[in-house]
PDB file of C-alpha atoms in Angstrom:
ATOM      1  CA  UNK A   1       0.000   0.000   0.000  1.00 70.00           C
ATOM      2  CA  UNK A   2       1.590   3.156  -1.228  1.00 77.00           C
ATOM      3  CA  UNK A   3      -1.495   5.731   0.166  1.00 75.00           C
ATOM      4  CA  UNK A   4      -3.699   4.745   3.210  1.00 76.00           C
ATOM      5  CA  UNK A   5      -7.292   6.216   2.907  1.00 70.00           C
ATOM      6  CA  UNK A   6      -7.348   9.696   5.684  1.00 62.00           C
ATOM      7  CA  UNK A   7      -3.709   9.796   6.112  1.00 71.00           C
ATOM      8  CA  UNK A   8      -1.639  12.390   5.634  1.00 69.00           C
ATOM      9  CA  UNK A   9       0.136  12.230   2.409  1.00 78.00           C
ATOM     10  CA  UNK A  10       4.029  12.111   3.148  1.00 87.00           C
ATOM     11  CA  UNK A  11       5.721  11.439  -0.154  1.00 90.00           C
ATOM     12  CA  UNK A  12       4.836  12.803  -3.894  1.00 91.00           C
ATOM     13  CA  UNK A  13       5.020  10.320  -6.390  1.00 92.00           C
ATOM     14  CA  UNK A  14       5.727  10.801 -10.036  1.00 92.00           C
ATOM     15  CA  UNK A  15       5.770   7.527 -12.213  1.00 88.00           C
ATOM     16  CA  UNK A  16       7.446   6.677 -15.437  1.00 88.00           C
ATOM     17  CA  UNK A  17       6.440   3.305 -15.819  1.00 85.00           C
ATOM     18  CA  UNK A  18       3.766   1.365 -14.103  1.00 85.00           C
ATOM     19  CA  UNK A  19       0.308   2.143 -12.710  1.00 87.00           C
ATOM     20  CA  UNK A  20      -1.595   2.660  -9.568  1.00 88.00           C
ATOM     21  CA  UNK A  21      -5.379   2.468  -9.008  1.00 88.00           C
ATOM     22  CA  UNK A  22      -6.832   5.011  -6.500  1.00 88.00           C
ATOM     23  CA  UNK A  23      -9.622   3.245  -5.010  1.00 88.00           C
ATOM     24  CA  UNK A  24     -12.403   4.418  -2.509  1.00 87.00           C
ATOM     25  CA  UNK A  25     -12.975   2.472   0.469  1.00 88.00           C
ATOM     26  CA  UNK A  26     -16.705   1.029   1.296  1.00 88.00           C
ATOM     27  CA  UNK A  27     -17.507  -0.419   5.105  1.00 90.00           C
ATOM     28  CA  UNK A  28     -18.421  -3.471   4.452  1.00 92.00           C
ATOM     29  CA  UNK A  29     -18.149  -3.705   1.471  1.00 91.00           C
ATOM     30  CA  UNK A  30     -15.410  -4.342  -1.357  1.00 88.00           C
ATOM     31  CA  UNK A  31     -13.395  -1.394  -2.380  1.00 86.00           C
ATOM     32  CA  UNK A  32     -14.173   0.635  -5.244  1.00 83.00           C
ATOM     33  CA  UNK A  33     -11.494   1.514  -8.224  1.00 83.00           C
ATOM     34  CA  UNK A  34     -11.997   5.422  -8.678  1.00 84.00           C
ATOM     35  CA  UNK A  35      -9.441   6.214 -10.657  1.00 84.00           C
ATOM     36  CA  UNK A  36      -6.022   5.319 -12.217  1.00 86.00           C
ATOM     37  CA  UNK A  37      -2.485   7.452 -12.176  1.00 88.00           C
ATOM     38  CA  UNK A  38       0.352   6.429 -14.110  1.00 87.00           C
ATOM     39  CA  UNK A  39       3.303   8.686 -15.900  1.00 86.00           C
ATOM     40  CA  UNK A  40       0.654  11.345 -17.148  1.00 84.00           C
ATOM     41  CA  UNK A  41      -0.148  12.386 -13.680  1.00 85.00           C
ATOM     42  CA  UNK A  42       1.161  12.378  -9.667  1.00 89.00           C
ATOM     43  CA  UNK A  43      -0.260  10.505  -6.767  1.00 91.00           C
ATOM     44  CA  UNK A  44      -0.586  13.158  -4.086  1.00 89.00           C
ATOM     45  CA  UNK A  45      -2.839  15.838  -5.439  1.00 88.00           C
ATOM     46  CA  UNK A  46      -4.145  16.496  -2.258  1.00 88.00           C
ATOM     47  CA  UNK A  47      -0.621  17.894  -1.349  1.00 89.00           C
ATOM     48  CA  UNK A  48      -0.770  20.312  -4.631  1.00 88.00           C
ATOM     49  CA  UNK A  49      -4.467  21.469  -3.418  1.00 86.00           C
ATOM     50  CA  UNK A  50      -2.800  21.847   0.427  1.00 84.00           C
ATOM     51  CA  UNK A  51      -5.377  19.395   1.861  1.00 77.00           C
ATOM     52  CA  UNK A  52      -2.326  16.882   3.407  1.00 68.00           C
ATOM     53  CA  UNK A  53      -5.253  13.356   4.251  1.00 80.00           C
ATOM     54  CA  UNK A  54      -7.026  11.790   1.385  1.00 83.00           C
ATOM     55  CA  UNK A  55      -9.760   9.454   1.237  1.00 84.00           C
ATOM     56  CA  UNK A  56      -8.145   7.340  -1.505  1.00 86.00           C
ATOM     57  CA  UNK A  57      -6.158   4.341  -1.045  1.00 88.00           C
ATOM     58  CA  UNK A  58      -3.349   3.570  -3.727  1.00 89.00           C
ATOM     59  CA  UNK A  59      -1.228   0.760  -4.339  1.00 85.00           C
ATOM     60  CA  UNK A  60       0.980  -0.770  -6.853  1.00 85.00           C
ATOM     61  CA  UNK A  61      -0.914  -2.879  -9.366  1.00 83.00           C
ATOM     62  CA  UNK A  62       1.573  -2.443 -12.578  1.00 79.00           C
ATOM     63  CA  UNK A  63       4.905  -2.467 -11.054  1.00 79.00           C
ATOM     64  CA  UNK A  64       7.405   0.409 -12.348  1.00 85.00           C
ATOM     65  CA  UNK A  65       9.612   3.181 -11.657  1.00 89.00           C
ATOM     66  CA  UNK A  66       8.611   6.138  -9.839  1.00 91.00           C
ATOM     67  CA  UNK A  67      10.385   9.113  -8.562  1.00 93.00           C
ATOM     68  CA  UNK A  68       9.450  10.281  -4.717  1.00 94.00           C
ATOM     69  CA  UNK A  69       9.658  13.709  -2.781  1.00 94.00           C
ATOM     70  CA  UNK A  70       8.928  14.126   0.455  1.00 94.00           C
ATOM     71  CA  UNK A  71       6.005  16.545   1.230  1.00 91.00           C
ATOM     72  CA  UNK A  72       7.824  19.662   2.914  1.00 91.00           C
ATOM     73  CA  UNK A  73      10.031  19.500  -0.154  1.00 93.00           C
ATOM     74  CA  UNK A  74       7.272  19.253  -2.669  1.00 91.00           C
ATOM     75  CA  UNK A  75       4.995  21.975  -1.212  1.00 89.00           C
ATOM     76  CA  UNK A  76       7.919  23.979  -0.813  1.00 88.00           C
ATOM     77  CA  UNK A  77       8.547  24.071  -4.785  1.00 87.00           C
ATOM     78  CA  UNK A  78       4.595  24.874  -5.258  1.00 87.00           C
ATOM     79  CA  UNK A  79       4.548  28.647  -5.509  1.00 82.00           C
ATOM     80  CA  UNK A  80       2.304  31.134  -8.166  1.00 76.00           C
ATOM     81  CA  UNK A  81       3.540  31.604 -11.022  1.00 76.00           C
ATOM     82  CA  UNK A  82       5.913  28.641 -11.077  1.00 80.00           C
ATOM     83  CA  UNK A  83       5.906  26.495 -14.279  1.00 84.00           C
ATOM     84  CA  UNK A  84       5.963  23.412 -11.862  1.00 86.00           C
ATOM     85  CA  UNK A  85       2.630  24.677 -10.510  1.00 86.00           C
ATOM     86  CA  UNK A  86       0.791  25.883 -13.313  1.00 85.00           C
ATOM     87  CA  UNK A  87       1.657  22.019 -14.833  1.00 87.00           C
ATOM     88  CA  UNK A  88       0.260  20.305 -11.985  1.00 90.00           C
ATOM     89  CA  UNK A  89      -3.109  22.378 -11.545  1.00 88.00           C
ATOM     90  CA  UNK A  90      -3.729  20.810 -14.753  1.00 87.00           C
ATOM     91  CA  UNK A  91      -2.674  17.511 -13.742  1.00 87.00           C
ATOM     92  CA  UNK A  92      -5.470  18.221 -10.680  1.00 87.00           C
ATOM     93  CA  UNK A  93      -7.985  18.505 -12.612  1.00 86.00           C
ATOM     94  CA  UNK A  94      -7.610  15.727 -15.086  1.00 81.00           C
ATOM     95  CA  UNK A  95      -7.241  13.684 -11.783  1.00 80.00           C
ATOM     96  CA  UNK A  96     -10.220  15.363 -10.919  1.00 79.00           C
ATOM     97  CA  UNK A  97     -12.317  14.504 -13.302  1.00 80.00           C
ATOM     98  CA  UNK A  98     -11.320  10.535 -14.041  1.00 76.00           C
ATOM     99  CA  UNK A  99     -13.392   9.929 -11.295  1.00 74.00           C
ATOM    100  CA  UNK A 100     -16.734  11.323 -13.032  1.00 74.00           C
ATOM    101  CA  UNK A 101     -16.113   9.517 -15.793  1.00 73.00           C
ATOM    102  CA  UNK A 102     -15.296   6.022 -14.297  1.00 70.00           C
ATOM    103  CA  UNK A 103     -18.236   6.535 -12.368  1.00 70.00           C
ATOM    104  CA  UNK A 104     -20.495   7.348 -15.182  1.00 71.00           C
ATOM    105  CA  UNK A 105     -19.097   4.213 -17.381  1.00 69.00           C
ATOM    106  CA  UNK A 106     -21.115   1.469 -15.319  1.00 70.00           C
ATOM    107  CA  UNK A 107     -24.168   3.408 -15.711  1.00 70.00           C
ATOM    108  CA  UNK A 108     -24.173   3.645 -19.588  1.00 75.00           C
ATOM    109  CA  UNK A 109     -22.075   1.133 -20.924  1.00 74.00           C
ATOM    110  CA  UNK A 110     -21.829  -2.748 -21.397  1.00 84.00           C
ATOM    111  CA  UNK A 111     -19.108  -5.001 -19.252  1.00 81.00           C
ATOM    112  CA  UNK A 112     -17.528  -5.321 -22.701  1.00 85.00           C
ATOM    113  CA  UNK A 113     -16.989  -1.689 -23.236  1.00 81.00           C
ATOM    114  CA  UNK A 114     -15.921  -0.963 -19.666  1.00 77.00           C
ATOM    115  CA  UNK A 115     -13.195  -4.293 -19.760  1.00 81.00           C
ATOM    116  CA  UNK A 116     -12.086  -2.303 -23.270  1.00 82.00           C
ATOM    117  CA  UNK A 117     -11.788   1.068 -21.414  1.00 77.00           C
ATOM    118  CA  UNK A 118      -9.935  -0.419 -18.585  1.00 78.00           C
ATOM    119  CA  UNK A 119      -7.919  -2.767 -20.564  1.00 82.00           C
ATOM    120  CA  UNK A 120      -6.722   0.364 -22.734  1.00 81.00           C
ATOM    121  CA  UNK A 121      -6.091   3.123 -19.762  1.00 78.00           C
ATOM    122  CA  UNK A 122      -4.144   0.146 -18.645  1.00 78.00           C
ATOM    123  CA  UNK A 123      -2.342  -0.187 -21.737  1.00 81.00           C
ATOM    124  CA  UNK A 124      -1.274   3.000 -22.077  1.00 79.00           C
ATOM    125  CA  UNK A 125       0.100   3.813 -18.371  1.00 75.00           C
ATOM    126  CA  UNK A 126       2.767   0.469 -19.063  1.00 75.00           C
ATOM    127  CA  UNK A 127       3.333   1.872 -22.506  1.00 75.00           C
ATOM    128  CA  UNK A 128       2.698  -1.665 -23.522  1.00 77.00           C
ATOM    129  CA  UNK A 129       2.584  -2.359 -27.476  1.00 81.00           C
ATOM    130  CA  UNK A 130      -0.058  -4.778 -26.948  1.00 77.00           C
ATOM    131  CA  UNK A 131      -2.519  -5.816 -24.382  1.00 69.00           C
ATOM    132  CA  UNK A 132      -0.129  -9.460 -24.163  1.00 69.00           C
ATOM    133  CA  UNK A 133       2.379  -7.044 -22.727  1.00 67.00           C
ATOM    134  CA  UNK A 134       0.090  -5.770 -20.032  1.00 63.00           C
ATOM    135  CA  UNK A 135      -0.844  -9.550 -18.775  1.00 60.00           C
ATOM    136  CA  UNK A 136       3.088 -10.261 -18.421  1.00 59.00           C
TER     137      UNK A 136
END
């Protein structure tokens, strides 16, 4: 486990291979898969918004290489006007908006277009050639 669900975030991570699911705890219930972050995108937004616990959990599903900063030094870099910042508010919202879209899938599509969906998002954060690449 990489992120527990209402602790405070500690490390940024920034991924260049591999893949981790955010996913949405339920009492009782089996966790839900609310998102996905891979090299297009950070896991610790909550540290760019300056909310440090999240209610996500994260862990390592496709195994790669990552790059981590601690949070002090990561909010530290975060200033106005700062090319580093102005990248990640986008970032934010794309990782804001996954969500809204994964939950809206189940609700008008088929299993066989969701598997499709998930099979490419998949796909594309190894930077497999083929889905046979993903499976290995």
């Amino acid at each position: 486990m990489v992120q527990e669900a209402a602790a405070a975030g500690r490390h940024a991570y920034f991924f260049s291979q591999g893949y981790i699911p955010l996913v949405t705890p339920i009492v009782g219930e089996p966790a839900l898969e609310v998102g996905m972050v891979g090299s297009e995108g950070l896991l610790g937004t909550q540290l760019v918004l300056g909310a440090a616990p999240t209610p996500l959990c994260a862990f390592v599903q496709g195994a790669g290489l990552a790059w981590r900063i601690s949070a002090a030094v990561f909010r530290r870099e975060l200033c106005p006007g700062k090319r580093l910042t102005a990248g990640l508010d986008r970032v934010v919202q794309i990782t804001m908006v996954q969500p809204a879209s994964s939950a809206a899938c189940p609700r008008f599509n088929p299993i066989g277009p969701r598997l499709a969906r998930g099979l490419l998002m998949t796909q594309g954060r190894m930077h497999a050639d083929s889905l046979v690449d993903v499976m290995h």
